[in-house]
Short mmCIF file of N, CA, C and O in Angstrom, two decimals:
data_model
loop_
_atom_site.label_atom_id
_atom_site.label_comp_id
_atom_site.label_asym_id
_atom_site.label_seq_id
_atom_site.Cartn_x
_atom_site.Cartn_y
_atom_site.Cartn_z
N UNK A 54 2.91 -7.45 94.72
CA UNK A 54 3.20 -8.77 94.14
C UNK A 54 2.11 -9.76 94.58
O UNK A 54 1.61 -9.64 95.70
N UNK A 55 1.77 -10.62 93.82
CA UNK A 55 0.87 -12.07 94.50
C UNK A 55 1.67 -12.74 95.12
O UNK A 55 2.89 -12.61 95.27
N UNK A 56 0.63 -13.80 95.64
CA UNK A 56 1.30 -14.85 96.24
C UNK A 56 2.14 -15.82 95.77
O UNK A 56 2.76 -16.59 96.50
N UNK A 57 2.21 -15.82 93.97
CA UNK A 57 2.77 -16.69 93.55
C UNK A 57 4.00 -15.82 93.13
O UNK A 57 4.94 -16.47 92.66
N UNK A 58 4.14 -14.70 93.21
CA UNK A 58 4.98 -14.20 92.46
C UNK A 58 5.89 -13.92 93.85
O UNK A 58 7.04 -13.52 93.73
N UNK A 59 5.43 -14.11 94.89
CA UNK A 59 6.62 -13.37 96.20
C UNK A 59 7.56 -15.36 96.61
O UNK A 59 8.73 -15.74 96.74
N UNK A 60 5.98 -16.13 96.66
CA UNK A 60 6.72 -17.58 96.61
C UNK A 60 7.98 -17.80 95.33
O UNK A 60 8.97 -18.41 95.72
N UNK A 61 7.98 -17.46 94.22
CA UNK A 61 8.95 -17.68 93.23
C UNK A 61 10.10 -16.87 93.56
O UNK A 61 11.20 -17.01 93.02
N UNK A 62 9.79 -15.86 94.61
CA UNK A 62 11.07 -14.47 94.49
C UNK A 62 11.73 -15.13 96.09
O UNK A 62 12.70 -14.48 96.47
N UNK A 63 11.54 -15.73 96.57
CA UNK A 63 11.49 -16.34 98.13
C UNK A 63 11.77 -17.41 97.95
O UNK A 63 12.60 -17.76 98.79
N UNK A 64 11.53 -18.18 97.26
CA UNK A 64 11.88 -19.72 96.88
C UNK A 64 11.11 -20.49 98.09
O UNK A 64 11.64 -21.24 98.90
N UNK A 65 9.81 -20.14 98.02
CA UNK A 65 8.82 -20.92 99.14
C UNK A 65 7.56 -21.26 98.03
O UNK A 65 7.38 -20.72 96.94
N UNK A 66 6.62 -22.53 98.80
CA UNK A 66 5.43 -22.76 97.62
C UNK A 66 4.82 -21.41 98.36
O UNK A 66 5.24 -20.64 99.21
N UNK A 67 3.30 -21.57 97.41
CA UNK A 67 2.38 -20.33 97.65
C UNK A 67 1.84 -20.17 98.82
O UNK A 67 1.77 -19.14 99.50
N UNK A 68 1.30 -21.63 99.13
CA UNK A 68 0.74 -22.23 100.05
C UNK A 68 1.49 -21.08 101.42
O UNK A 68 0.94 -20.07 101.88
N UNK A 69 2.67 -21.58 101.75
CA UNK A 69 3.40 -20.78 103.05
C UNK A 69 3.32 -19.05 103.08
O UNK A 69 3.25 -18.20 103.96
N UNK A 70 3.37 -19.06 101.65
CA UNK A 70 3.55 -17.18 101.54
C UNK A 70 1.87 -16.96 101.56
O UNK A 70 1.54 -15.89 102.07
N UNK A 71 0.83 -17.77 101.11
CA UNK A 71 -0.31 -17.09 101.80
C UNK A 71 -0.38 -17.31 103.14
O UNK A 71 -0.64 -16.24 103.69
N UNK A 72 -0.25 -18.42 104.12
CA UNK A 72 -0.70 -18.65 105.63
C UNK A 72 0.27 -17.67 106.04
O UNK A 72 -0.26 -17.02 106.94
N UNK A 73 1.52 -17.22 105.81
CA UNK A 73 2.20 -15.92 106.13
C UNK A 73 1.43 -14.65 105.77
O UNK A 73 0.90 -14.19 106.78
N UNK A 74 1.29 -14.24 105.15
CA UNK A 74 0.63 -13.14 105.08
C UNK A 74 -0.71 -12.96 105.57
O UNK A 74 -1.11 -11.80 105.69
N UNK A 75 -1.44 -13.87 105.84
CA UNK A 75 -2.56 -14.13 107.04
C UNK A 75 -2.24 -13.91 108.30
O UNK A 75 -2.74 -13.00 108.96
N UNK A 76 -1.19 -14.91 108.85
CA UNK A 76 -0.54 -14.58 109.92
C UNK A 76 0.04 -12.64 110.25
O UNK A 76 -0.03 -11.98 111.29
N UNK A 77 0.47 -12.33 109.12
CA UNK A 77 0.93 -11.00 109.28
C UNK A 77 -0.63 -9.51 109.70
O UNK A 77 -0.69 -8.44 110.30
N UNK A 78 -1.53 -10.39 108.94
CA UNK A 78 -2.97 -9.35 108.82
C UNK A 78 -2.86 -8.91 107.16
O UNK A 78 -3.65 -8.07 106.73
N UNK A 79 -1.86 -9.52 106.24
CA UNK A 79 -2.09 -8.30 105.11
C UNK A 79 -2.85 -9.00 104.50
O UNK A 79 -3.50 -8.24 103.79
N UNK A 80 -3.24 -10.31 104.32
CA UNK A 80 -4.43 -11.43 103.80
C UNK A 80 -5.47 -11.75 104.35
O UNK A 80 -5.57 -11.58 105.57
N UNK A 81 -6.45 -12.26 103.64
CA UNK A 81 -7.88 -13.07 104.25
C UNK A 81 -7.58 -14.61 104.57
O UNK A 81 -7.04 -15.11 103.59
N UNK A 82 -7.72 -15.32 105.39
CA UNK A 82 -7.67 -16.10 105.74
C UNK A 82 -7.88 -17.35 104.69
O UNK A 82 -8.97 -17.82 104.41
N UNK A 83 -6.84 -17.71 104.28
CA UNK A 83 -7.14 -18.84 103.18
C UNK A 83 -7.18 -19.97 103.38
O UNK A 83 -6.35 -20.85 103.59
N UNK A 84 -8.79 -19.89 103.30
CA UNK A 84 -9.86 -21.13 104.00
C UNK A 84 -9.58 -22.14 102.78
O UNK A 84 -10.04 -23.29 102.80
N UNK A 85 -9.09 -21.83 102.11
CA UNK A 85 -9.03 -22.83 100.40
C UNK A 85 -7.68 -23.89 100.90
O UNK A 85 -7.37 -24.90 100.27
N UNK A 86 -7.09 -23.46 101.95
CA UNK A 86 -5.89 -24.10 102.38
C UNK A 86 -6.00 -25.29 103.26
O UNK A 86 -5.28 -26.29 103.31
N UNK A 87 -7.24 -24.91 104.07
CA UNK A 87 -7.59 -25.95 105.45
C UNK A 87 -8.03 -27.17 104.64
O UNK A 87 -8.49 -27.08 103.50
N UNK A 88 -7.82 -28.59 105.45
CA UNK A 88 -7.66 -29.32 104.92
C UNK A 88 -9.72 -29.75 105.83
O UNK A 88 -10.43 -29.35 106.75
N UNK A 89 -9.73 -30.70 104.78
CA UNK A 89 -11.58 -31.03 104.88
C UNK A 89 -11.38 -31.96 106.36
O UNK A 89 -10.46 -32.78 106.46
N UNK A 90 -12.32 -31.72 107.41
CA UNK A 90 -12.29 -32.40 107.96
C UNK A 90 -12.01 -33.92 108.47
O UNK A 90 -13.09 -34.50 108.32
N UNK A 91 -11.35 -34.55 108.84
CA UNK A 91 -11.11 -36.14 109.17
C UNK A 91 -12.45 -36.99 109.25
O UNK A 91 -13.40 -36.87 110.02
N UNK A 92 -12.30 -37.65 108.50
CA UNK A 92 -13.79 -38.66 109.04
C UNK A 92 -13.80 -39.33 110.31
O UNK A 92 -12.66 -39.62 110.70
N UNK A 93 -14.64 -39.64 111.00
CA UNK A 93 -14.66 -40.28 112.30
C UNK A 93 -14.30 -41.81 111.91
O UNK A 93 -14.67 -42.55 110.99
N UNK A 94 -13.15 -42.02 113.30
CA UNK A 94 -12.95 -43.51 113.25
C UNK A 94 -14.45 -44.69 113.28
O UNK A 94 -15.58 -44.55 113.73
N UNK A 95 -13.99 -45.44 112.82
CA UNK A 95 -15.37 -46.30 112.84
C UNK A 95 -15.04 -46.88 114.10
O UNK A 95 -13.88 -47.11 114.46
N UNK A 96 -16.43 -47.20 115.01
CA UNK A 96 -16.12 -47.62 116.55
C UNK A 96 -15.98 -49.25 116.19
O UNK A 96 -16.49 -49.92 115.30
N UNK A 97 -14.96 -49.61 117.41
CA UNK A 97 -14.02 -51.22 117.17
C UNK A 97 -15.44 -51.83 117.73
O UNK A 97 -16.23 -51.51 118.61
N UNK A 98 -15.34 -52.86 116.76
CA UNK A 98 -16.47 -53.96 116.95
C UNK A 98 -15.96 -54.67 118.88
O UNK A 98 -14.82 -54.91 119.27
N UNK A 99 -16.72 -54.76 119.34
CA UNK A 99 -16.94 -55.82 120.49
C UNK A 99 -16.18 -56.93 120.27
O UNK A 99 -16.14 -57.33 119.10
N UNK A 100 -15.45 -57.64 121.23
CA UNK A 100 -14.89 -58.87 121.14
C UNK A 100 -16.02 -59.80 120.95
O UNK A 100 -17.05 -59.30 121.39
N UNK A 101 -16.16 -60.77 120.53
CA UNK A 101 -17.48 -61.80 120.72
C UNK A 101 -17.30 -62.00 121.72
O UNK A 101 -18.40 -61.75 122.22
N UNK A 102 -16.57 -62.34 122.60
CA UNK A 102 -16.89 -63.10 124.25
C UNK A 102 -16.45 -62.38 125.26
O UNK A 102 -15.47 -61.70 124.97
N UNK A 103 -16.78 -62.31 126.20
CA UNK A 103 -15.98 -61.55 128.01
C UNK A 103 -15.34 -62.52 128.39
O UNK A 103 -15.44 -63.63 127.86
N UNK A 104 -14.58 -62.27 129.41
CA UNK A 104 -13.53 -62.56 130.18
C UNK A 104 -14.61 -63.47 131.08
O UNK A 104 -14.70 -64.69 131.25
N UNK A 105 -15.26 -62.52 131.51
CA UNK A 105 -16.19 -63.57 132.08
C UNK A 105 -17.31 -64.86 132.03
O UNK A 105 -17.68 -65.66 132.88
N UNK A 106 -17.72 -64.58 130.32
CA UNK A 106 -18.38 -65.96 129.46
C UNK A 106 -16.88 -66.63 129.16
O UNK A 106 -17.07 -67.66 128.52
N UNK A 107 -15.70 -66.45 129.35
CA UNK A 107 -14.54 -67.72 129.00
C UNK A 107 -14.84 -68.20 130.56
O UNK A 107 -15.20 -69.37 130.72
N UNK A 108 -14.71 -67.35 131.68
CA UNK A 108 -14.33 -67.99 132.50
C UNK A 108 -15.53 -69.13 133.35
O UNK A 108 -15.22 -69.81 134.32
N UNK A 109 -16.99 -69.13 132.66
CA UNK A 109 -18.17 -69.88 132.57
C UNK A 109 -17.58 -71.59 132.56
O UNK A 109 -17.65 -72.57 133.30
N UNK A 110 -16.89 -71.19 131.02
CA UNK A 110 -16.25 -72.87 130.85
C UNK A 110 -15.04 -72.87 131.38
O UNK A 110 -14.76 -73.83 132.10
N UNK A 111 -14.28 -72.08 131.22
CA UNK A 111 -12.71 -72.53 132.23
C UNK A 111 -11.78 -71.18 133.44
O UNK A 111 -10.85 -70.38 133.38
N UNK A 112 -12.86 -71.70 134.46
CA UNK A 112 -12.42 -71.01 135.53
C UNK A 112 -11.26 -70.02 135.87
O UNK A 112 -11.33 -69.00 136.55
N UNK A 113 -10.24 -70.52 135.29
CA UNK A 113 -8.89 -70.13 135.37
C UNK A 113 -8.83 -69.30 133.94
O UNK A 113 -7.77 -68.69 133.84
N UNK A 114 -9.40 -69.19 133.23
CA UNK A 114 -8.96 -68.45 131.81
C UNK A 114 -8.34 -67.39 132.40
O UNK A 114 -8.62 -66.92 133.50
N UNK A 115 -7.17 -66.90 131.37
CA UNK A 115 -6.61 -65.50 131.32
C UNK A 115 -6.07 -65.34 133.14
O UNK A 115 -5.57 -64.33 133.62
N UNK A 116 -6.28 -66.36 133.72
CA UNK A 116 -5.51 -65.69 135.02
C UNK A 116 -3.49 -66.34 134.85
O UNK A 116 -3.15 -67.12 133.96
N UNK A 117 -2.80 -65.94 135.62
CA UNK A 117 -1.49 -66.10 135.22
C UNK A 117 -1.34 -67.06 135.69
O UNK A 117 -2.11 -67.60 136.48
N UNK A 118 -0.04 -67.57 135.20
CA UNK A 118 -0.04 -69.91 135.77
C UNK A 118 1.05 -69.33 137.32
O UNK A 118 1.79 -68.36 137.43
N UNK A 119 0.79 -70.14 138.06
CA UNK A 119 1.74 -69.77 139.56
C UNK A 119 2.98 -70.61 139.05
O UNK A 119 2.70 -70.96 137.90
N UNK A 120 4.19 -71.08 139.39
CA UNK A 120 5.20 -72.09 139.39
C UNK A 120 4.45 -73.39 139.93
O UNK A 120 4.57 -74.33 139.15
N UNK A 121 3.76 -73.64 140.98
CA UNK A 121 3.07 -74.57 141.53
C UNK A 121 2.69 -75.37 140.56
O UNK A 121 3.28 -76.41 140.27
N UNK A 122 1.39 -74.82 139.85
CA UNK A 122 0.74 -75.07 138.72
C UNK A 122 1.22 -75.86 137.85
O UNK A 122 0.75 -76.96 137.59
N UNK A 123 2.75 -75.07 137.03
CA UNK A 123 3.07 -75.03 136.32
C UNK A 123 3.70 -76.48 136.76
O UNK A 123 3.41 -77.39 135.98
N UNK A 124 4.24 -76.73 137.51
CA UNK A 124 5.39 -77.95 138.22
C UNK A 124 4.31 -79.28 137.73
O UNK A 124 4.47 -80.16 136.89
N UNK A 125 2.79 -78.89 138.97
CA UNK A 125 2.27 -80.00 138.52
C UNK A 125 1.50 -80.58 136.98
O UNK A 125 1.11 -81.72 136.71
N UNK A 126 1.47 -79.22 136.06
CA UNK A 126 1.14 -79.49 135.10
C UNK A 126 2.28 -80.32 134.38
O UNK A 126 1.99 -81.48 134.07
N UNK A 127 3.59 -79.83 134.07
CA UNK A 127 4.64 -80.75 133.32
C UNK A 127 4.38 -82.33 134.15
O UNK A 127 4.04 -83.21 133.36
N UNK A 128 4.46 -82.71 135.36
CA UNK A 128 4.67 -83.87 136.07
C UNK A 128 3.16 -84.96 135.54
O UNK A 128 3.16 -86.19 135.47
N UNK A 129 1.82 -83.86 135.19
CA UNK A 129 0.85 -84.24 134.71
C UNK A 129 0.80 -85.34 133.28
O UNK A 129 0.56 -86.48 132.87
N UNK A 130 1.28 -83.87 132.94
CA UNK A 130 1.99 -84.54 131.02
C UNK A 130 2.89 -85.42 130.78
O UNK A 130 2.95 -85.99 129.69
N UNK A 131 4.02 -85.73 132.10
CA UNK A 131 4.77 -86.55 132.03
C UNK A 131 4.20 -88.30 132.51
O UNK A 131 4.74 -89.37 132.22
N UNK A 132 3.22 -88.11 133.15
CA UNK A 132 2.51 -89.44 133.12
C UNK A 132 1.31 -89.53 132.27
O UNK A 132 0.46 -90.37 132.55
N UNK A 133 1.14 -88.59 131.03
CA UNK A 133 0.44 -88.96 130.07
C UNK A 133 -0.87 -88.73 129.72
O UNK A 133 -1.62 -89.24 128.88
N UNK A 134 -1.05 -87.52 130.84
CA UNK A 134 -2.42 -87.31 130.86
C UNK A 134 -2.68 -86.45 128.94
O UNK A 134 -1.91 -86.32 127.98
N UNK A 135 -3.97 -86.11 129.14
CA UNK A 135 -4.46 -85.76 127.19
C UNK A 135 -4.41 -84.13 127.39
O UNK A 135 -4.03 -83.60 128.43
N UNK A 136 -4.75 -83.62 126.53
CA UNK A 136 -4.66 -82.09 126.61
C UNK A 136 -6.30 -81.99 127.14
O UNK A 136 -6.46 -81.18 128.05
N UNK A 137 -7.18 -82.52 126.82
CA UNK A 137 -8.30 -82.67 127.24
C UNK A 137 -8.37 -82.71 128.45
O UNK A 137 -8.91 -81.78 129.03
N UNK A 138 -7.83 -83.84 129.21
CA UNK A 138 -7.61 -83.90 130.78
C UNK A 138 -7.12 -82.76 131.18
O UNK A 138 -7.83 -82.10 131.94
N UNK A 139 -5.98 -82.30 130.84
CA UNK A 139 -5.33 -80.85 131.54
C UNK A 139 -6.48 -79.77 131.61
O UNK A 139 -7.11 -79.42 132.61
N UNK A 140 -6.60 -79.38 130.45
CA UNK A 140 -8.28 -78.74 130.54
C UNK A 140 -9.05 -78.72 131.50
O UNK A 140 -9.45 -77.76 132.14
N UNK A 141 -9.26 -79.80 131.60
CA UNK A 141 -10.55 -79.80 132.75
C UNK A 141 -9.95 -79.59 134.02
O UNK A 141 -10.40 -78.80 134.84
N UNK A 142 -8.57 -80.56 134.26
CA UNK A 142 -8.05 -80.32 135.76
C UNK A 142 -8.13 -78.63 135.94
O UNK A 142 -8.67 -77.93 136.79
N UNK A 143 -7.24 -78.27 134.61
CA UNK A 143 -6.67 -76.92 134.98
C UNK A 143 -7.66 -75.95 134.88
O UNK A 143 -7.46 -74.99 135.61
N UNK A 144 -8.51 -75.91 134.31
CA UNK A 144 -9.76 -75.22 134.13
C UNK A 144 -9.17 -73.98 132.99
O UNK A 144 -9.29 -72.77 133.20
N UNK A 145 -8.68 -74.44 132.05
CA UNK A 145 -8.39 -73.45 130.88
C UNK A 145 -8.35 -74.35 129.56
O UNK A 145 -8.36 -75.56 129.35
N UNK A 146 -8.31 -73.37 128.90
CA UNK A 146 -8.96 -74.07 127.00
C UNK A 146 -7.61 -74.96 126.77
O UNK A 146 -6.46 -74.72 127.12
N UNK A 147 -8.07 -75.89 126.17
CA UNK A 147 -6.83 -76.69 125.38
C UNK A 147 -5.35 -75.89 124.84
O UNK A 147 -4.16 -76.14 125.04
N UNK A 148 -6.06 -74.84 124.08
CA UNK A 148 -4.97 -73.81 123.57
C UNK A 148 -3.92 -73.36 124.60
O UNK A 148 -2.71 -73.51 124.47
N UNK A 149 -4.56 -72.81 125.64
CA UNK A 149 -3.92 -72.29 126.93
C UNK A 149 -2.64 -73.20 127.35
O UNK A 149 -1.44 -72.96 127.23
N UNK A 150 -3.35 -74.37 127.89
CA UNK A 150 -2.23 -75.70 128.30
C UNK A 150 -1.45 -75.78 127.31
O UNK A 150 -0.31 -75.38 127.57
N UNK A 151 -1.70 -76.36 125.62
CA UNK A 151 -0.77 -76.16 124.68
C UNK A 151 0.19 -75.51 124.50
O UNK A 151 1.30 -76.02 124.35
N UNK A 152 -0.04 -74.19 124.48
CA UNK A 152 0.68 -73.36 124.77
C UNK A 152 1.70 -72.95 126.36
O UNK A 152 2.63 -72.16 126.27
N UNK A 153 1.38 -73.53 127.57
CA UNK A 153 1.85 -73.75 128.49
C UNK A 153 3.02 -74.63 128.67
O UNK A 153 4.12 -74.42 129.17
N UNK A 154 2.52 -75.57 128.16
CA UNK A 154 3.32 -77.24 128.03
C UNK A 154 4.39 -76.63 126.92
O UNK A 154 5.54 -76.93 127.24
N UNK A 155 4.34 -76.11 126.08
CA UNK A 155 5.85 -75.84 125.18
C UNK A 155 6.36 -74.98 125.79
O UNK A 155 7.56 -75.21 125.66
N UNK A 156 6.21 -73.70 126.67
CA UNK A 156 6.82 -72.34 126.98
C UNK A 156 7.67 -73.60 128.61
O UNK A 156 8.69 -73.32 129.23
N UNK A 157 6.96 -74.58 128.78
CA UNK A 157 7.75 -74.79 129.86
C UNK A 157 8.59 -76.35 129.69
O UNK A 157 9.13 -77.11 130.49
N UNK A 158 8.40 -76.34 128.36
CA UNK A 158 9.34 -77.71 127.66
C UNK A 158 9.11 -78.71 128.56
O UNK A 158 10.05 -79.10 129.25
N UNK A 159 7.62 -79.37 128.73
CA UNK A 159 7.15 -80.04 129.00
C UNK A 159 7.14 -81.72 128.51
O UNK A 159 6.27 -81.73 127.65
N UNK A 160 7.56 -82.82 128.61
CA UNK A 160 7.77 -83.87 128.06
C UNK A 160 6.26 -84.64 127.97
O UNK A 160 5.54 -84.22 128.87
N UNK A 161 5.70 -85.47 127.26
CA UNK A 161 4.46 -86.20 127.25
C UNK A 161 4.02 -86.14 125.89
O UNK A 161 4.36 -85.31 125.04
N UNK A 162 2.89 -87.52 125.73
CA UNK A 162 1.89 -86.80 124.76
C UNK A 162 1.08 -85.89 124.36
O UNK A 162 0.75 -85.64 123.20
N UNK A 163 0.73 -85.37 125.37
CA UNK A 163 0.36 -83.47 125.30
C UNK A 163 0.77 -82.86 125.09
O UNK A 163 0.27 -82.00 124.37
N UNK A 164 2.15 -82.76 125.57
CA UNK A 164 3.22 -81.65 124.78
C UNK A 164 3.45 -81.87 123.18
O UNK A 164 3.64 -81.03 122.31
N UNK A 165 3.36 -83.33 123.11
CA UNK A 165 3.47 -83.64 121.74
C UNK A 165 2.14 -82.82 120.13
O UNK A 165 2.24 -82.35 119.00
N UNK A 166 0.89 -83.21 121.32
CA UNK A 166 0.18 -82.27 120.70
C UNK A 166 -0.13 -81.11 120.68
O UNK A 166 -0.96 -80.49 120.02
N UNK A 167 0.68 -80.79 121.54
CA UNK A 167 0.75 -78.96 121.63
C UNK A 167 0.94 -78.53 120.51
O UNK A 167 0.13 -77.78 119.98
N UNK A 168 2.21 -78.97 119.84
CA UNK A 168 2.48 -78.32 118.45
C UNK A 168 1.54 -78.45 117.60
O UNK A 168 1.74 -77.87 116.54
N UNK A 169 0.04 -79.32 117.76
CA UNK A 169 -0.97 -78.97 116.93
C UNK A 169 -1.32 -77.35 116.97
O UNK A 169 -1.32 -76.58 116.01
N UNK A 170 -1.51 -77.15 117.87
CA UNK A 170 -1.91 -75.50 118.48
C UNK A 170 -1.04 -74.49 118.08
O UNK A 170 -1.18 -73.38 118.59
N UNK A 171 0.01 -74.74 117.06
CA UNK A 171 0.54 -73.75 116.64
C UNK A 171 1.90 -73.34 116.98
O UNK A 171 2.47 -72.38 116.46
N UNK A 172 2.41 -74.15 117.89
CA UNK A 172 3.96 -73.94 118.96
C UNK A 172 4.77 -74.33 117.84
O UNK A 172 5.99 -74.38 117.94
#
């Protein structure tokens, strides 16, 4: 019988009843089956910046806020300092503090402009 005719009597596609009968030795290896090689992933572009060109302009980038920090930053915002000022005190990007000042429901005009940043 062929392969198509034992798949129809078996109720399997062809495909299985040839890699079976390969497997068994009574076939040639049906290379018509293997699938074409995978193309190579394309390599991930580079971030534009390091950890260490952020931390050039703001010292503190990417390091974690202590409670300390965090205490005197709300008490900061609460006498009105700018997101600009926090910045520089804190030595991290505007975004950073923005994002700081809402996760710790911070009162001020900074917090106010936090929600520019996306909060």
């Amino acid at each position: 019988m062929s392969p198509e005719q034992l798949a129809e009597e078996l109720g399997r596609s062809e495909k299985s009843i040839r890699w079976k009968l390969h497997s068994l030795g009574l076939a040639s290896f049906p290379s018509d089956l293997v699938p074409d090689p995978r193309t190579p992933v394309e390599p991930q572009v580079p971030k534009a910046y390091t950890v260490e060109e952020k931390r050039q302009l703001h010292p503190n980038a990417y390091k974690p806020w202590n409670p300390e920090d965090e205490q005197r930053l709300a008490e900061r915002c609460a006498q009105g300092a700018s997101l600009s000022e926090l910045s520089q005190e804190f030595g991290r990007n505007e975004g950073a503090i923005a994002s700081r000042l809402l996760k710790i429901q911070a009162k001020g005009p900074a917090a106010e402009d936090a929600w520019e940043y996306g909060g």
